[in-house]
C-alpha atoms as an extended CHARMM CRD file, in Angstrom:
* protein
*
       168  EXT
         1         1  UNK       CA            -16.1600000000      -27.4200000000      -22.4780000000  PROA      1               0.0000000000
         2         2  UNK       CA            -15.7630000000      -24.6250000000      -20.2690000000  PROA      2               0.0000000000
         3         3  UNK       CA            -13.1510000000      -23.9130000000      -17.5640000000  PROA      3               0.0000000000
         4         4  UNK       CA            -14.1820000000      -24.9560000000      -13.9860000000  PROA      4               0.0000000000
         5         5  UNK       CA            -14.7200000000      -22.6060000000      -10.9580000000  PROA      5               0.0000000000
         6         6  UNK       CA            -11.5060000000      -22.6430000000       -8.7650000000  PROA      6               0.0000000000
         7         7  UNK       CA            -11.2110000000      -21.2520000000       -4.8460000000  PROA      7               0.0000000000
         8         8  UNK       CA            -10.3470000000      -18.1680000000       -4.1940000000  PROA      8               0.0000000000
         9         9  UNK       CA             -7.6060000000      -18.8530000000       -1.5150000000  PROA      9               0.0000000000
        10        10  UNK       CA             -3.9610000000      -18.9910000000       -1.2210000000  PROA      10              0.0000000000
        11        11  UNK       CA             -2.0990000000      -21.8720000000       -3.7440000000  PROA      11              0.0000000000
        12        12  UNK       CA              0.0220000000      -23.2670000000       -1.4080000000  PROA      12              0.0000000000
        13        13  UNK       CA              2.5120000000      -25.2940000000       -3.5270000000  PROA      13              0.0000000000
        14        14  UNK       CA              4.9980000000      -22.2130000000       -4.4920000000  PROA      14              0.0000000000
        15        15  UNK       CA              5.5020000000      -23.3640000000       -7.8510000000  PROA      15              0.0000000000
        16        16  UNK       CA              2.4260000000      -23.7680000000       -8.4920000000  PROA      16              0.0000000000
        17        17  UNK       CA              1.8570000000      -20.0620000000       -6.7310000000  PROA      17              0.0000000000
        18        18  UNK       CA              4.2420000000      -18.6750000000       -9.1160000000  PROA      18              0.0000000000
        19        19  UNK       CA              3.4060000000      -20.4400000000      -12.4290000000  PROA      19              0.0000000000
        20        20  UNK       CA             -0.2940000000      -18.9640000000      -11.6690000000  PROA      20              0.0000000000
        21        21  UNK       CA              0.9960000000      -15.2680000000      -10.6110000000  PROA      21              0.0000000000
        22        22  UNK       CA              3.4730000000      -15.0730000000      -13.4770000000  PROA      22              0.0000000000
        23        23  UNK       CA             -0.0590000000      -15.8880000000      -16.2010000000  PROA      23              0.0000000000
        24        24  UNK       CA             -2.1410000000      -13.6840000000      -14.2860000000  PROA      24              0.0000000000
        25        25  UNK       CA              0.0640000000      -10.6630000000      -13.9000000000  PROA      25              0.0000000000
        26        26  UNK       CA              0.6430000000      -11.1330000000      -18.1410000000  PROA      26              0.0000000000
        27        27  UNK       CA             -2.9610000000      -11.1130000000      -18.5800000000  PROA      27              0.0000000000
        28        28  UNK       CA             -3.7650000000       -8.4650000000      -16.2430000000  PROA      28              0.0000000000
        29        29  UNK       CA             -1.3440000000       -6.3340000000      -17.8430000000  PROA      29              0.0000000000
        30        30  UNK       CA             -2.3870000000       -7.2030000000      -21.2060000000  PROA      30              0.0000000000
        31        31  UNK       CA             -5.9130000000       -6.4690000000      -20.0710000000  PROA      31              0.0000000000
        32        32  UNK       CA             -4.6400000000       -2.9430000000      -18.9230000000  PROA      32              0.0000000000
        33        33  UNK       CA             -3.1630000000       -2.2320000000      -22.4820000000  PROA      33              0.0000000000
        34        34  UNK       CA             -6.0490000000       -3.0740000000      -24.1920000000  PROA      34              0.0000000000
        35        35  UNK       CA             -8.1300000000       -1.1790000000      -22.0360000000  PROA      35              0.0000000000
        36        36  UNK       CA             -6.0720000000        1.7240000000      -22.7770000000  PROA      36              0.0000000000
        37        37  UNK       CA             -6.3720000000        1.5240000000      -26.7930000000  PROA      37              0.0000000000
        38        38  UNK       CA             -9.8590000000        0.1660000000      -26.6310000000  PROA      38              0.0000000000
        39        39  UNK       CA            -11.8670000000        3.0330000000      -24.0060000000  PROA      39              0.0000000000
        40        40  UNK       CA             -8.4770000000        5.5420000000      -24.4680000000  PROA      40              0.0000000000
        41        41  UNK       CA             -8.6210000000        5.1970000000      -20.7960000000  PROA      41              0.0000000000
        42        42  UNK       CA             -5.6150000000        6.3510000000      -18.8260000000  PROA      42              0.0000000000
        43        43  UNK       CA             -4.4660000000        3.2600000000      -16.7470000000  PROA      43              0.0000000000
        44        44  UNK       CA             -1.6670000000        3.0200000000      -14.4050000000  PROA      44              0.0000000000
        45        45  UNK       CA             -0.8590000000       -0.5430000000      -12.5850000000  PROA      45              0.0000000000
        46        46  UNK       CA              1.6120000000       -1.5560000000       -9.8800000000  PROA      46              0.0000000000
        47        47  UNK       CA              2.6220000000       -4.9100000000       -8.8020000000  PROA      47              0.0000000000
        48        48  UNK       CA              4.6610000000       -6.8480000000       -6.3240000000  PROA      48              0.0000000000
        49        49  UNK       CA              4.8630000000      -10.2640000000       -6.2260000000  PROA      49              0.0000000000
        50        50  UNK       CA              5.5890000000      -11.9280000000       -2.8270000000  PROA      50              0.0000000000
        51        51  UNK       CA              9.0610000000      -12.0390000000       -3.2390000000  PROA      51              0.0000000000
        52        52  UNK       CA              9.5400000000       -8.6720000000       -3.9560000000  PROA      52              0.0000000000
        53        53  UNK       CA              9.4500000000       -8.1640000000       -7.4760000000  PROA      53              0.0000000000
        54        54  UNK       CA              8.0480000000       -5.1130000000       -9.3960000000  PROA      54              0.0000000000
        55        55  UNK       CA              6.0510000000       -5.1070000000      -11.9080000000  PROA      55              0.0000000000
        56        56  UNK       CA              4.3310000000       -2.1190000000      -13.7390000000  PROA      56              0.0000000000
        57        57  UNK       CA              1.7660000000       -0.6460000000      -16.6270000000  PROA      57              0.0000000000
        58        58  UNK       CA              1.4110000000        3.2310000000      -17.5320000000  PROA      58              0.0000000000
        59        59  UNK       CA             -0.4850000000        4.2490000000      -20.1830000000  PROA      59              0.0000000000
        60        60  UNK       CA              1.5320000000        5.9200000000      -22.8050000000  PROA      60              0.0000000000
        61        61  UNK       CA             -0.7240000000        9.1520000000      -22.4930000000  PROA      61              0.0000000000
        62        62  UNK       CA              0.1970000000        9.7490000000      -18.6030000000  PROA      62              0.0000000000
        63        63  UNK       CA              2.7600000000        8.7560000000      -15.8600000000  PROA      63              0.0000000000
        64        64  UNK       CA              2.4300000000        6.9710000000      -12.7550000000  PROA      64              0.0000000000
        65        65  UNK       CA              3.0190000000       10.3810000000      -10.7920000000  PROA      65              0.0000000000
        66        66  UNK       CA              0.1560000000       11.8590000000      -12.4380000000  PROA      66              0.0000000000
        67        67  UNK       CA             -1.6880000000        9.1890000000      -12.1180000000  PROA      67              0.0000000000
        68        68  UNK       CA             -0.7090000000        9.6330000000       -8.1700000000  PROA      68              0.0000000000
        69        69  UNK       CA             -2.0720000000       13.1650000000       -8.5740000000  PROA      69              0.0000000000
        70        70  UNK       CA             -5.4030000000       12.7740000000       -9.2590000000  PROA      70              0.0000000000
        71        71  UNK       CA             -5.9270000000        9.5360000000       -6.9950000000  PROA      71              0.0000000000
        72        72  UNK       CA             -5.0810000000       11.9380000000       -4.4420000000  PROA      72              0.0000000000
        73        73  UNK       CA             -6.8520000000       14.8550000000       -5.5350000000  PROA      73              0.0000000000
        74        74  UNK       CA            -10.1980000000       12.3370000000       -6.3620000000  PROA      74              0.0000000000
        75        75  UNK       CA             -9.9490000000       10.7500000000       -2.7080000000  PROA      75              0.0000000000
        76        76  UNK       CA             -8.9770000000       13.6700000000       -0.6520000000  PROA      76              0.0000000000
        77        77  UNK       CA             -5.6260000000       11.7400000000        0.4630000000  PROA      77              0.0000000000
        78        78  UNK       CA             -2.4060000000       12.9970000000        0.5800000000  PROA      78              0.0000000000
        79        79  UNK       CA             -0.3240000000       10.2740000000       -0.8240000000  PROA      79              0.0000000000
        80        80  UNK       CA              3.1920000000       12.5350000000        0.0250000000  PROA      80              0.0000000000
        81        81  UNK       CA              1.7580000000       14.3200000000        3.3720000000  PROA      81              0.0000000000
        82        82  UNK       CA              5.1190000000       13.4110000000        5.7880000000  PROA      82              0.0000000000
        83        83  UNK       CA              2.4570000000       13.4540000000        8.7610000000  PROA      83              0.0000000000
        84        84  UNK       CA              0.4280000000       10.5450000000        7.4280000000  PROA      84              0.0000000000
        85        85  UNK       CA              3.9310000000        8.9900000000        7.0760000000  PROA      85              0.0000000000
        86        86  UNK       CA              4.5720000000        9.6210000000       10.3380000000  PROA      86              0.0000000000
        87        87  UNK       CA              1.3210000000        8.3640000000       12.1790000000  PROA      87              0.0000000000
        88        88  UNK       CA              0.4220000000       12.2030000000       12.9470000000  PROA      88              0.0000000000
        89        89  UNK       CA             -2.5500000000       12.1110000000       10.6570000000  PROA      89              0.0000000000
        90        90  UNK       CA             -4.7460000000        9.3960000000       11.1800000000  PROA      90              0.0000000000
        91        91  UNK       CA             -7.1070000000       11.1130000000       13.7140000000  PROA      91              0.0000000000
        92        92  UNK       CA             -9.6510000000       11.6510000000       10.3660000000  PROA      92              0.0000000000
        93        93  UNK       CA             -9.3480000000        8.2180000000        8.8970000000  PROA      93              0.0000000000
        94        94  UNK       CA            -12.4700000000        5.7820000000        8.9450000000  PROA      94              0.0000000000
        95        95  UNK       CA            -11.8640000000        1.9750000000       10.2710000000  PROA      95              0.0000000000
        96        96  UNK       CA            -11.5910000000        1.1900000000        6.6800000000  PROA      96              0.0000000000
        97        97  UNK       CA             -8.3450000000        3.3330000000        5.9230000000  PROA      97              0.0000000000
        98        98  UNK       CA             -6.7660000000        1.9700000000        9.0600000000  PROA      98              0.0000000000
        99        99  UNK       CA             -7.2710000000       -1.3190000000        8.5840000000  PROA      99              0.0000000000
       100       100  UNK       CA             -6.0720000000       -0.6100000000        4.8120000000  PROA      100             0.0000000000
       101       101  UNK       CA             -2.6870000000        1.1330000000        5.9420000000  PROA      101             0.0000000000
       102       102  UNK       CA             -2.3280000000       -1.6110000000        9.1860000000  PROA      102             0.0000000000
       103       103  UNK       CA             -2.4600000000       -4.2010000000        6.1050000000  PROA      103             0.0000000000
       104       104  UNK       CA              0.2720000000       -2.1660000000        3.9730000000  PROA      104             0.0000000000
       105       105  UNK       CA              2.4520000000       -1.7420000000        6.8500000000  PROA      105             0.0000000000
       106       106  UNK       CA              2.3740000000       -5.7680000000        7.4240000000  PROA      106             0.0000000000
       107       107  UNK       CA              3.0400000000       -6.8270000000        3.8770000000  PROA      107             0.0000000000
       108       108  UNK       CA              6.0490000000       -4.3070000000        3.9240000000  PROA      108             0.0000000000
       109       109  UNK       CA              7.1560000000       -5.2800000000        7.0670000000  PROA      109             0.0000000000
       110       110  UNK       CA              6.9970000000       -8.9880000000        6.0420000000  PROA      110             0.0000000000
       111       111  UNK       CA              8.9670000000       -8.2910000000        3.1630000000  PROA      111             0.0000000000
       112       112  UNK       CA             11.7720000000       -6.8460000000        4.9510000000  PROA      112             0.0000000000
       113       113  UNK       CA             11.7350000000       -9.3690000000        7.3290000000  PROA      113             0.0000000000
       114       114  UNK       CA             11.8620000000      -12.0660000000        4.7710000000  PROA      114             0.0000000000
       115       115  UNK       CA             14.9580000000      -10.1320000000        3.3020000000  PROA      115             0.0000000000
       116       116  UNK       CA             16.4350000000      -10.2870000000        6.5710000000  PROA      116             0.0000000000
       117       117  UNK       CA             16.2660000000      -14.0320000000        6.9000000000  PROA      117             0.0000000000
       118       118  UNK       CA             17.6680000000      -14.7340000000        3.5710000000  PROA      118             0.0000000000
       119       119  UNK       CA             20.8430000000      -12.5240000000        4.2430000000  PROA      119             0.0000000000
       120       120  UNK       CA             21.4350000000      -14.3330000000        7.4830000000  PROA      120             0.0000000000
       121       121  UNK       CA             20.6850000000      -17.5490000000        6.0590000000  PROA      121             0.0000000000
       122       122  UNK       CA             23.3620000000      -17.1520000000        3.6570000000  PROA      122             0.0000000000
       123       123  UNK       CA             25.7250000000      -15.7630000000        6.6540000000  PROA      123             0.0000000000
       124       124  UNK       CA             25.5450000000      -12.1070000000        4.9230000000  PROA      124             0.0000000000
       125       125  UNK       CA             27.2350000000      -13.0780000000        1.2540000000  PROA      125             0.0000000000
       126       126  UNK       CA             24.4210000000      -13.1460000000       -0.2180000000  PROA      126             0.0000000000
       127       127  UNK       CA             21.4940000000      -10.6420000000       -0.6560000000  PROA      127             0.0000000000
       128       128  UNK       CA             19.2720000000       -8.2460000000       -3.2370000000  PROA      128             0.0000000000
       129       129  UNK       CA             21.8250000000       -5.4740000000       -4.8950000000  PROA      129             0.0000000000
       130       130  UNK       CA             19.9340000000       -2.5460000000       -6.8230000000  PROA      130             0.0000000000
       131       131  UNK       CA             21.7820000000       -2.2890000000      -10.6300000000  PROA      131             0.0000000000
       132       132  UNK       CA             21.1110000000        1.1390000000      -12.2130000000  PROA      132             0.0000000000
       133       133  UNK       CA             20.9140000000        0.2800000000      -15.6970000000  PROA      133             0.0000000000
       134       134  UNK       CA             21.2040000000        3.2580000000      -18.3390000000  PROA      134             0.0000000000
       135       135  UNK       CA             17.4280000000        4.7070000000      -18.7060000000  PROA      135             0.0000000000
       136       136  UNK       CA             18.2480000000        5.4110000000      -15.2360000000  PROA      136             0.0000000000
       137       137  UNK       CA             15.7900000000        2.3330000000      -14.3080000000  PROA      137             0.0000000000
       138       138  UNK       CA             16.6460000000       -0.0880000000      -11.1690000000  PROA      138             0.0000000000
       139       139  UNK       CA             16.7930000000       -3.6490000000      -11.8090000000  PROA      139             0.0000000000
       140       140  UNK       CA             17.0900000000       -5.7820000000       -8.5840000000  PROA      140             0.0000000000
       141       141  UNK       CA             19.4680000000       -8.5250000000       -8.8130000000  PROA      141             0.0000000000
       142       142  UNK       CA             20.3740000000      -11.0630000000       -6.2720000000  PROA      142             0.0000000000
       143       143  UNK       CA             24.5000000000      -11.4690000000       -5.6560000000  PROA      143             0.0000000000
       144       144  UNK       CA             26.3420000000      -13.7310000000       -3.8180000000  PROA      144             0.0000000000
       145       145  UNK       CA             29.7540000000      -13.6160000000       -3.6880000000  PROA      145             0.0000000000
       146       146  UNK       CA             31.8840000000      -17.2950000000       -4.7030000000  PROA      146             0.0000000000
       147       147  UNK       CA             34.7190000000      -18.6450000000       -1.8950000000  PROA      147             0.0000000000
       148       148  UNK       CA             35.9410000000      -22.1070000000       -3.9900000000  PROA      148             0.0000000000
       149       149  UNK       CA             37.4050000000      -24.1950000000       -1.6500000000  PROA      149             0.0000000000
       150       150  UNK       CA             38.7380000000      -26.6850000000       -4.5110000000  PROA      150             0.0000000000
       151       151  UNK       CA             42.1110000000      -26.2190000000       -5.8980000000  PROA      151             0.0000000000
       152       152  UNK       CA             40.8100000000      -25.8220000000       -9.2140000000  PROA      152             0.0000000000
       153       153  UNK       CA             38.7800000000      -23.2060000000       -8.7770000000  PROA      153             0.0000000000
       154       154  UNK       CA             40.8480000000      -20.9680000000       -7.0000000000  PROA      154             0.0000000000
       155       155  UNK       CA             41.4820000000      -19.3600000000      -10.6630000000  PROA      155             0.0000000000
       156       156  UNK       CA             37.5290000000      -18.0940000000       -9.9810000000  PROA      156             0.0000000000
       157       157  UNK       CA             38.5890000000      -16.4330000000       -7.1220000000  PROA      157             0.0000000000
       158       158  UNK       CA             41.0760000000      -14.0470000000       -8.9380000000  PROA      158             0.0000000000
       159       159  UNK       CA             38.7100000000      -13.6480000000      -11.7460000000  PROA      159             0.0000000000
       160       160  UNK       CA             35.5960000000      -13.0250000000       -8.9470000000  PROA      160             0.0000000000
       161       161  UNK       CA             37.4980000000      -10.1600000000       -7.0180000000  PROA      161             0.0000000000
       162       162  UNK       CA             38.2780000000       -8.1460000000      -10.3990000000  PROA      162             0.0000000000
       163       163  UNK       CA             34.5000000000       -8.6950000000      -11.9200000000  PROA      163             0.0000000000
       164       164  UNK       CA             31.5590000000       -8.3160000000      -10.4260000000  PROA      164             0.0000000000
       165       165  UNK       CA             29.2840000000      -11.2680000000      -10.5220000000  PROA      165             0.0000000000
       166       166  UNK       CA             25.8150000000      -11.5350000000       -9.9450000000  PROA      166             0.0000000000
       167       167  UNK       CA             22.5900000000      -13.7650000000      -10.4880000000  PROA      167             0.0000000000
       168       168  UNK       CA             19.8490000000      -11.9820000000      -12.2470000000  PROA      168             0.0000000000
């Protein structure tokens, strides 16, 4: 028995979201490896889940800056151009492209709004930290820092202020 068609459209349970975009970005990055070995294509992915995590495939032949190279050298955009940055070079852009960066600049700015929330939800003790790991890589964690307010624990609190802890 096959599988059945599903919508297209956003799953609205967010478990059920993130059960579904954790097996999908697996297989699309399994797809991209394969693709690589099987056609000895050159394949470079980039992914960010709605919470803000990265996720990324380069083929072992290339990097992701050369693959940024010729994207821009095959379209004609200037990926690093500071005036396109800056709004100052958009008089030559179709309907299409400005739609396409309106639509970048609204997921990003939903993103840092969303970080924004969370910090003052949390009155400010809590947030996303960037850890620098030792192949110079940055892993984002989220850390909140502990205030017991039981006897007990105030031990913790000793220990907490000479370590650093965090949730990855």
């Amino acid at each position: 028995m096959g599988r059945g068609k599903i919508e297209i459209k956003k799953i609205e349970n967010p478990t059920n979201r993130q059960v579904t975009y954790s097996k999908r970005r697996s297989g699309i990055m399994k797809k991209a490896r394969e693709l690589t070995v099987l056609c000895d294509a050159e394949v470079s992915i980039i992914m960010f889940s709605n919470t803000g995590k990265f996720s990324d495939y380069c083929s072992p032949s290339t990097d992701t800056k050369t693959m940024f190279d010729r994207y821009q050298r095959v379209t004609g955009i200037n990926l690093w151009s500071a005036q396109q940055r800056m709004g100052e070079d958009l008089d030559g852009m179709d309907i299409k492209e400005l739609r396409g960066l309106e639509q970048n600049l609204d997921e990003a700015l939903k993103v840092v709004r969303h970080r924004k929330e969370m910090k003052e939800e949390h009155g400010g003790v809590c947030g996303y930290v960037e850890d620098i790991d030792d192949g110079g890589q940055t892993d984002p964690m989220y850390s909140c820092r502990v205030r017991p307010n039981q006897p007990n624990l105030q031990a913790i609190r000793s220990y907490a202020s000479h370590h650093d802890l965090r949730l990855a």
